[in-house]
mmCIF file of C-alpha atoms in Angstrom:
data_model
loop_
_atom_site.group_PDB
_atom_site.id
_atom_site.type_symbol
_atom_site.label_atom_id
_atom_site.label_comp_id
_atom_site.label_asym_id
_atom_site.label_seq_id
_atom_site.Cartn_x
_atom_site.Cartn_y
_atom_site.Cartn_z
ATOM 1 C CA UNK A 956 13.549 -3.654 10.924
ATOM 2 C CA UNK A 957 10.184 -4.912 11.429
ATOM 3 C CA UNK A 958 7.065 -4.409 9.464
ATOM 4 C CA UNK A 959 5.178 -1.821 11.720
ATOM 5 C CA UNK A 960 8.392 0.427 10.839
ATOM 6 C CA UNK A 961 7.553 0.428 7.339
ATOM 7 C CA UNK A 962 4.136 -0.597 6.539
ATOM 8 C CA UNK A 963 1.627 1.986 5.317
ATOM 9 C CA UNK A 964 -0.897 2.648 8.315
ATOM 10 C CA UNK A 965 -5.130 3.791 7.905
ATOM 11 C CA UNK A 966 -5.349 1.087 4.840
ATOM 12 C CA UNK A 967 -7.682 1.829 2.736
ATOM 13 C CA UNK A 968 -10.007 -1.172 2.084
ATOM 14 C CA UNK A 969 -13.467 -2.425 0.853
ATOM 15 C CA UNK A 970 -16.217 -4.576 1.661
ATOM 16 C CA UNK A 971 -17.243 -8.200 -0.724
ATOM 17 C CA UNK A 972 -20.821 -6.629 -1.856
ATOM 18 C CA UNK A 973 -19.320 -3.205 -3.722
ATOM 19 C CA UNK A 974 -18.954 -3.208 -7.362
ATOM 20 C CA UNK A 975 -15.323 -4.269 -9.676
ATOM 21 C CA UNK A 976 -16.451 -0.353 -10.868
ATOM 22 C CA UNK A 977 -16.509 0.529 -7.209
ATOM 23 C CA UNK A 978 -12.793 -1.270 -6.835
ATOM 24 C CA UNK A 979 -11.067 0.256 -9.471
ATOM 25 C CA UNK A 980 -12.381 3.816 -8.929
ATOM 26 C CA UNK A 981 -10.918 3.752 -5.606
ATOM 27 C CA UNK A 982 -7.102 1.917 -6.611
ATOM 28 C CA UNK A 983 -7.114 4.967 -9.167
ATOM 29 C CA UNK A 984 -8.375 7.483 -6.398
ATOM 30 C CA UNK A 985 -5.782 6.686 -3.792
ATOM 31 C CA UNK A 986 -3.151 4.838 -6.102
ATOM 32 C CA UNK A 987 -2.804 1.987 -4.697
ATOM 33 C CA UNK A 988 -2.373 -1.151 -6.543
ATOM 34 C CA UNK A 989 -4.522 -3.560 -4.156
ATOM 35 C CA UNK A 990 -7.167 -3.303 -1.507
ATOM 36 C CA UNK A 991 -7.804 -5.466 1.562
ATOM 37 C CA UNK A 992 -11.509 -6.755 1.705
ATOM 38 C CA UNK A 993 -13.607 -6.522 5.383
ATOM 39 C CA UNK A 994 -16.742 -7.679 6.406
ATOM 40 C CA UNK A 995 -18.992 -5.922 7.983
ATOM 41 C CA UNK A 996 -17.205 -6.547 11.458
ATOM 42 C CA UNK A 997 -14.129 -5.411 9.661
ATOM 43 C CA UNK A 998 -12.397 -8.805 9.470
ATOM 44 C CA UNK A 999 -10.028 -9.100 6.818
ATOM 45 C CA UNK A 1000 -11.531 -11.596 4.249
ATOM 46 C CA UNK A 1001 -9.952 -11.413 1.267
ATOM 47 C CA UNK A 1002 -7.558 -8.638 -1.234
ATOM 48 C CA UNK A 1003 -8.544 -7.838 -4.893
ATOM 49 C CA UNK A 1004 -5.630 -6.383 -6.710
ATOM 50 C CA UNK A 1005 -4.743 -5.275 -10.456
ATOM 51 C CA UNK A 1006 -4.164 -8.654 -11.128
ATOM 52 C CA UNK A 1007 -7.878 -9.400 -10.670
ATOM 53 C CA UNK A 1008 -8.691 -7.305 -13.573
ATOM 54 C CA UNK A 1009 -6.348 -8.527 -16.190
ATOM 55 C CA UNK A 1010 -8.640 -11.302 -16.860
ATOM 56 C CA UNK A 1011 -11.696 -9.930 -17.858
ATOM 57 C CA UNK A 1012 -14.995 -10.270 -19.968
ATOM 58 C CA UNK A 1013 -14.908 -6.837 -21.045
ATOM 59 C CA UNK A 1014 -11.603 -6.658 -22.108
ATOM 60 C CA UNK A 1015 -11.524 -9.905 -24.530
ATOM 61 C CA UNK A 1016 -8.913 -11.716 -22.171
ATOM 62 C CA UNK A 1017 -10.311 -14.511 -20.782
ATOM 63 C CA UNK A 1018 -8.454 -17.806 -20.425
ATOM 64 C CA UNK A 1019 -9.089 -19.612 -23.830
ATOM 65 C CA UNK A 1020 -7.982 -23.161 -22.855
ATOM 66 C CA UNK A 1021 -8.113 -25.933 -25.077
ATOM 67 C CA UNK A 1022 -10.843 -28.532 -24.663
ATOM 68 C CA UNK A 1023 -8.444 -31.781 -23.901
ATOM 69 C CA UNK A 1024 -7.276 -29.071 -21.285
ATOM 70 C CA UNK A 1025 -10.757 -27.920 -20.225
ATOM 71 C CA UNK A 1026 -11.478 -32.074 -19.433
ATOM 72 C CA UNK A 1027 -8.024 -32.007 -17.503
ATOM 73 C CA UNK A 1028 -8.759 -29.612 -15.505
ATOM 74 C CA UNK A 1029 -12.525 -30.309 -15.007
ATOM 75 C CA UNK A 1030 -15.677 -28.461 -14.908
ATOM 76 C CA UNK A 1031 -14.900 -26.695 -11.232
ATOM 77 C CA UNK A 1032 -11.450 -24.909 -12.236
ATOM 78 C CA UNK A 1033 -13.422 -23.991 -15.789
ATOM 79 C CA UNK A 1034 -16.177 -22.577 -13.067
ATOM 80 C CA UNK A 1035 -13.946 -20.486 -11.085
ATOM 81 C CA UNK A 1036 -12.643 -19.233 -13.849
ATOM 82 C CA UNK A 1037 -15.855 -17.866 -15.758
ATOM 83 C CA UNK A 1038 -16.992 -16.354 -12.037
ATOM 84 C CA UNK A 1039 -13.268 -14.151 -11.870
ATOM 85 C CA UNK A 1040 -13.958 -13.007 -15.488
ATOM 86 C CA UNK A 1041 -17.835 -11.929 -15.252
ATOM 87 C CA UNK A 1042 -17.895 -11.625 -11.603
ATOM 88 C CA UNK A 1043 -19.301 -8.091 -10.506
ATOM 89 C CA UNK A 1044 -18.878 -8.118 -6.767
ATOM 90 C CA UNK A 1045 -15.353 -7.525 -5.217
ATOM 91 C CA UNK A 1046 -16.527 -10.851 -3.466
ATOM 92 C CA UNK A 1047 -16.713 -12.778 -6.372
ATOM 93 C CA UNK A 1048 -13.253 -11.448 -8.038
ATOM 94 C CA UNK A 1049 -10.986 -11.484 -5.380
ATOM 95 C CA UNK A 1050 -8.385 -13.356 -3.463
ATOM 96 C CA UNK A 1051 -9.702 -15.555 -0.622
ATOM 97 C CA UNK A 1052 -7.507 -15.909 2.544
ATOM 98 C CA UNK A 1053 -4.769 -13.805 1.601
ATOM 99 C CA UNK A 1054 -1.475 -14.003 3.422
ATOM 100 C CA UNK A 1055 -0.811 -11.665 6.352
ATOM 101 C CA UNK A 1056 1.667 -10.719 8.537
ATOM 102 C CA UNK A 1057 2.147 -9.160 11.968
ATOM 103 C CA UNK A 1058 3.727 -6.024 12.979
ATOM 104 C CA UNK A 1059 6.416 -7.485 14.590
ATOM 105 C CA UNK A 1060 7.557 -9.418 11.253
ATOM 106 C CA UNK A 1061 11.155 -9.021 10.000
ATOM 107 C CA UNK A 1062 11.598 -7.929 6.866
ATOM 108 C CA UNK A 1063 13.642 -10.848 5.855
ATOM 109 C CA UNK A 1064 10.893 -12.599 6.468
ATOM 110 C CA UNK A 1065 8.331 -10.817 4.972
ATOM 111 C CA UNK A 1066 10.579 -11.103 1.696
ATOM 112 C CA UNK A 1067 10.550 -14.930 1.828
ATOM 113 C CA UNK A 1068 6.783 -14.474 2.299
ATOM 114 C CA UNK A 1069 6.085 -12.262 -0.976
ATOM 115 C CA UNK A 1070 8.383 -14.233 -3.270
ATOM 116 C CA UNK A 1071 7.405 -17.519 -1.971
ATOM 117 C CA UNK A 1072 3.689 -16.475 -2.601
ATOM 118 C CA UNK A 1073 4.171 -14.650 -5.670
ATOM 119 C CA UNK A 1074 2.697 -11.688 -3.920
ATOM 120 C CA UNK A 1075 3.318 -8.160 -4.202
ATOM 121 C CA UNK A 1076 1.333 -6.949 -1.143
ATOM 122 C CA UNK A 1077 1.019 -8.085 2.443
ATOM 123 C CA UNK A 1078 -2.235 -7.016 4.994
ATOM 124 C CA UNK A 1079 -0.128 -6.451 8.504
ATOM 125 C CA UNK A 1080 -2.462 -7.629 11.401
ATOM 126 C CA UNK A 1081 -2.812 -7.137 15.189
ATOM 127 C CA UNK A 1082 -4.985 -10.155 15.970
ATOM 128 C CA UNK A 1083 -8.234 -10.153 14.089
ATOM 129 C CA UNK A 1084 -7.361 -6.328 13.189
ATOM 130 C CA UNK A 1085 -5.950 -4.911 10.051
ATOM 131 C CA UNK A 1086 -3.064 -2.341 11.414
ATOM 132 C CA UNK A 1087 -1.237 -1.921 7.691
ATOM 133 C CA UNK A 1088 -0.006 -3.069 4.717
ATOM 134 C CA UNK A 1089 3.668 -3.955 3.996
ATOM 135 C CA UNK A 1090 4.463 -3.571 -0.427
ATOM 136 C CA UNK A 1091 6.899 -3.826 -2.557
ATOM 137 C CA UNK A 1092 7.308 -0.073 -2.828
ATOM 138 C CA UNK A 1093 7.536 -0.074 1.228
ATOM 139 C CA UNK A 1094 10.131 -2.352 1.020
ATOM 140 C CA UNK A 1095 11.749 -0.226 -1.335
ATOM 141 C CA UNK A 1096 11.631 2.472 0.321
ATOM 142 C CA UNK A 1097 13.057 1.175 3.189
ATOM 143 C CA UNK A 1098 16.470 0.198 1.472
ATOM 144 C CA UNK A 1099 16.804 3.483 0.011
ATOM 145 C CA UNK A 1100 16.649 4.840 3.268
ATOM 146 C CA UNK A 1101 18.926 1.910 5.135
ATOM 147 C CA UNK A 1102 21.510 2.774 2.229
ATOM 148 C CA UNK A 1103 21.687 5.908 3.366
ATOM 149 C CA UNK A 1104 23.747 4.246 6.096
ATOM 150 C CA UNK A 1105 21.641 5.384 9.098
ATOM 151 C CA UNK A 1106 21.095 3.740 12.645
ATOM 152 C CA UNK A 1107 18.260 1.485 12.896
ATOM 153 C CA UNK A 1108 15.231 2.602 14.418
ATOM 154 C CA UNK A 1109 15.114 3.487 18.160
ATOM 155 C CA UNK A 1110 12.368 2.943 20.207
ATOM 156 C CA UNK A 1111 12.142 6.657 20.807
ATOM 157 C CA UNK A 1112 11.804 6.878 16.597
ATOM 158 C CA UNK A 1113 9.057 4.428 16.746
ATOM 159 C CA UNK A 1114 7.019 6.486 19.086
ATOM 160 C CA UNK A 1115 7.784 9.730 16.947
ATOM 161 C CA UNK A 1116 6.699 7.906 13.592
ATOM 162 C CA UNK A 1117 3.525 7.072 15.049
ATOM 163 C CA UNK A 1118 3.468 10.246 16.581
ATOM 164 C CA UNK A 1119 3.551 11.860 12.918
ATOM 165 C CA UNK A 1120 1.091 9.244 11.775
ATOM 166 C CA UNK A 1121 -1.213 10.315 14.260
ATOM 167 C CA UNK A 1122 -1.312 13.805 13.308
ATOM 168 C CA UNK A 1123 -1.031 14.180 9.950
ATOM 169 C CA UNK A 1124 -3.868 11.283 9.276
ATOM 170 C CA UNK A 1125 -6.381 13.389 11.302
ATOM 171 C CA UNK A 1126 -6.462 15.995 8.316
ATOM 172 C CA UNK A 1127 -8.612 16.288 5.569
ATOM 173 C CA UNK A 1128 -5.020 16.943 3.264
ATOM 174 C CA UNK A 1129 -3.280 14.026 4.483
ATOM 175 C CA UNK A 1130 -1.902 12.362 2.201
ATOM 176 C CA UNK A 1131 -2.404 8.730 0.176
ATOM 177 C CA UNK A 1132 -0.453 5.812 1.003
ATOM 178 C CA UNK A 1133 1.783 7.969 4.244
ATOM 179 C CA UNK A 1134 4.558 5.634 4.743
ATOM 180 C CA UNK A 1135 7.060 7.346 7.815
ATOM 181 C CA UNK A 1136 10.000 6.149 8.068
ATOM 182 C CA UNK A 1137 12.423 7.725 10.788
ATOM 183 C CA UNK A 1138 16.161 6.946 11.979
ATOM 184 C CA UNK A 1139 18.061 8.805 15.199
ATOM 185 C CA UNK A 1140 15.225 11.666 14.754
ATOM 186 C CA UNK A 1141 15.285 11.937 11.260
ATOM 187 C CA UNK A 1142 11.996 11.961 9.500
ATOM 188 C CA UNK A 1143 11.289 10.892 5.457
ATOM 189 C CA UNK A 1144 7.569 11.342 4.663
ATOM 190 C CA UNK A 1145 6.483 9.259 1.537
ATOM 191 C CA UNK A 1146 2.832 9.215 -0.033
ATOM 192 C CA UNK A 1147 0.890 10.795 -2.815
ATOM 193 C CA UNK A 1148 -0.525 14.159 -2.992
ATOM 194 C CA UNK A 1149 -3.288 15.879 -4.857
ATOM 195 C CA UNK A 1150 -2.692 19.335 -4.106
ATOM 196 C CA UNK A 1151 1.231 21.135 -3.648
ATOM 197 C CA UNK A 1152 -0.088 22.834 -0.053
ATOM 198 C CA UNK A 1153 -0.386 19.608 0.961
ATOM 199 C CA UNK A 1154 3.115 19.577 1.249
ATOM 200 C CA UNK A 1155 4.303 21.608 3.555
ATOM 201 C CA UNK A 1156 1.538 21.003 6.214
ATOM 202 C CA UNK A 1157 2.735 17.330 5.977
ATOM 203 C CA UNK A 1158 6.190 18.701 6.815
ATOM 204 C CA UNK A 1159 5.047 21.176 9.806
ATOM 205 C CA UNK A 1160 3.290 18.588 11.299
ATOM 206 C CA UNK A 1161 5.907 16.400 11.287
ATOM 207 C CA UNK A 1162 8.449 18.914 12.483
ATOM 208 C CA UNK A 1163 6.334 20.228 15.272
ATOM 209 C CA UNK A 1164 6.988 16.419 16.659
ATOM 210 C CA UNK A 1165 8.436 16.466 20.012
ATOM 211 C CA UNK A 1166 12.048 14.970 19.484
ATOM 212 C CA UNK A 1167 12.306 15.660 15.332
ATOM 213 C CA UNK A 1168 15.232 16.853 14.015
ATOM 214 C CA UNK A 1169 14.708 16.615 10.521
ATOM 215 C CA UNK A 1170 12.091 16.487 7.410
ATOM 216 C CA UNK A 1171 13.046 14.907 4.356
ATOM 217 C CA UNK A 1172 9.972 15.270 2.029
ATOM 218 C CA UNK A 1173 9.537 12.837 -0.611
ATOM 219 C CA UNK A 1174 5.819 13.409 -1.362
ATOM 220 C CA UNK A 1175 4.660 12.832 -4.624
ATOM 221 C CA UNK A 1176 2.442 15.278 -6.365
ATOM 222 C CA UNK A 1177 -0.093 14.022 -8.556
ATOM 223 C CA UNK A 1178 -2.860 16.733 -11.030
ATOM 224 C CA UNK A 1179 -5.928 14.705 -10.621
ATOM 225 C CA UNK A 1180 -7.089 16.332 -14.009
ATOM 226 C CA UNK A 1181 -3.961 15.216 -16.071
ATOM 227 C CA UNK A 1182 -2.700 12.013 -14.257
ATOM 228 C CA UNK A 1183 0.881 13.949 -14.176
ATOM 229 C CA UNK A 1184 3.190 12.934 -11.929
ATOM 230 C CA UNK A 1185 5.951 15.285 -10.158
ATOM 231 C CA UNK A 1186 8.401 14.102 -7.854
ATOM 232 C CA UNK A 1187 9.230 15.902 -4.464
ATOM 233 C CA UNK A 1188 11.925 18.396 -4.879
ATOM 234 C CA UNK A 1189 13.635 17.258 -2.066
ATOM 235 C CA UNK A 1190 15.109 14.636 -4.352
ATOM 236 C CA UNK A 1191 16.877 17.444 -5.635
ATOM 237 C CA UNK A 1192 18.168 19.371 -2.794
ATOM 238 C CA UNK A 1193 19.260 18.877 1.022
ATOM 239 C CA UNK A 1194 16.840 18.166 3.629
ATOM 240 C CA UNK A 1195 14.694 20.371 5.287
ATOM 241 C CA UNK A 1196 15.673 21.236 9.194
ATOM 242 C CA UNK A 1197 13.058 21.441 11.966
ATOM 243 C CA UNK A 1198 12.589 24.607 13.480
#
């Protein structure tokens, strides 16, 4: 499998000049754990992440390091360190040069890549052009689907995921974080969404999919107003079958 087979596709991202306030609002918004940072050309120039915000000002955490430590380390690293935990720009906050893939990258190796990184996220790029993002919960996703014991993808599948991609993402309902995965025909729809009749559009759309024969819905619902979470029901019963 390669990482334009699992990745999540229409990333959402943000530019160096908005607000930490501005960041966090819209990881909460879309839940998602990261965001890729573009200029104004819509280079990818950096990724702020929850990590960014674990060391902060307002919260009482900054790094209290010793002062034979502080002269160890010298005034520069004691610099960058004050400018991550006061910062107020995504600019200023995040992670410079992050480490990308491409879609044609094989899982395998975008596993070596996140653990020898320590990274929990990878930006998937087309030359200069952000295309996706590959995460640990793709990757996840993917095994519970390969355990399922299922061919690998087909070239035909790859042109029906994108496809579905292309016509659910057009919609006002879509939903956050669409991750398709599909095998022989077989469609599993993953993401998060804000509103139950969501669901089933996501399904028809993918269904009316020239060369579909199935819809396994694993949406996630989330109530905006109470942060609850409920999991798709097909996780408790059989698949849905394409008309």
């Amino acid at each position: 499998m390669r990482a334009h087979q699992i990745m999540t596709a229409n990333v959402v991202t943000i530019g160096p000049e908005a607000s930490i306030v501005d960041a966090a609002n819209a990881m909460l918004e879309h839940h998602v754990s990261g965001l890729p940072v573009v200029d104004g050309d819509g280079r990818l120039i950096g990724i702020i992440s929850e990590g960014d915000f674990i060391r902060r000002a307002e919260l009482g955490t900054q790094r209290k390091r010793s002062r034979w430590l502080r002269l160890l380390l010298g005034p520069g690293t004691c610099a960058a360190d004050f400018v991550h935990e006061h910062g107020r720009k995504v600019g200023e906050v995040m992670t410079h040069h992050p480490h990308t893939i491409n879609e044609d990258t094989s899982i395998e190796a975008i596993v070596r890549t996140m653990e020898k990184h320590h990274v929990k996220r990878l930006p998937v790029m087309r030359g200069d052009q952000l295309v996706g993002i590959v995460t640990r919960k793709n990757l996840l996703r993917a095994v519970a689907n390969l355990a399922r014991e299922v061919p690998d993808p087909s070239t035909a599948d790859d042109k029906i995921r994108g496809k579905i991609i292309a016509e659910i993402e057009r919609n006002d309902w879509r939903p956050f974080g669409l991750s398709v995965l599909v095998r022989d025909g077989v469609v599993h729809l993953n993401g998060v969404i804000t509103e139950e009749r969501s669901r089933q559009a996501a399904i028809v759309a993918a269904e009316n999919v020239c060369g579909v024969r199935e819809v396994h819905d694993h949406l996630c619902w989330v109530d905006t107003m109470s942060g609850f979470y409920l999991n798709s029901p097909e996780d408790d019963r059989s698949a849905k079958k394409a008309v």
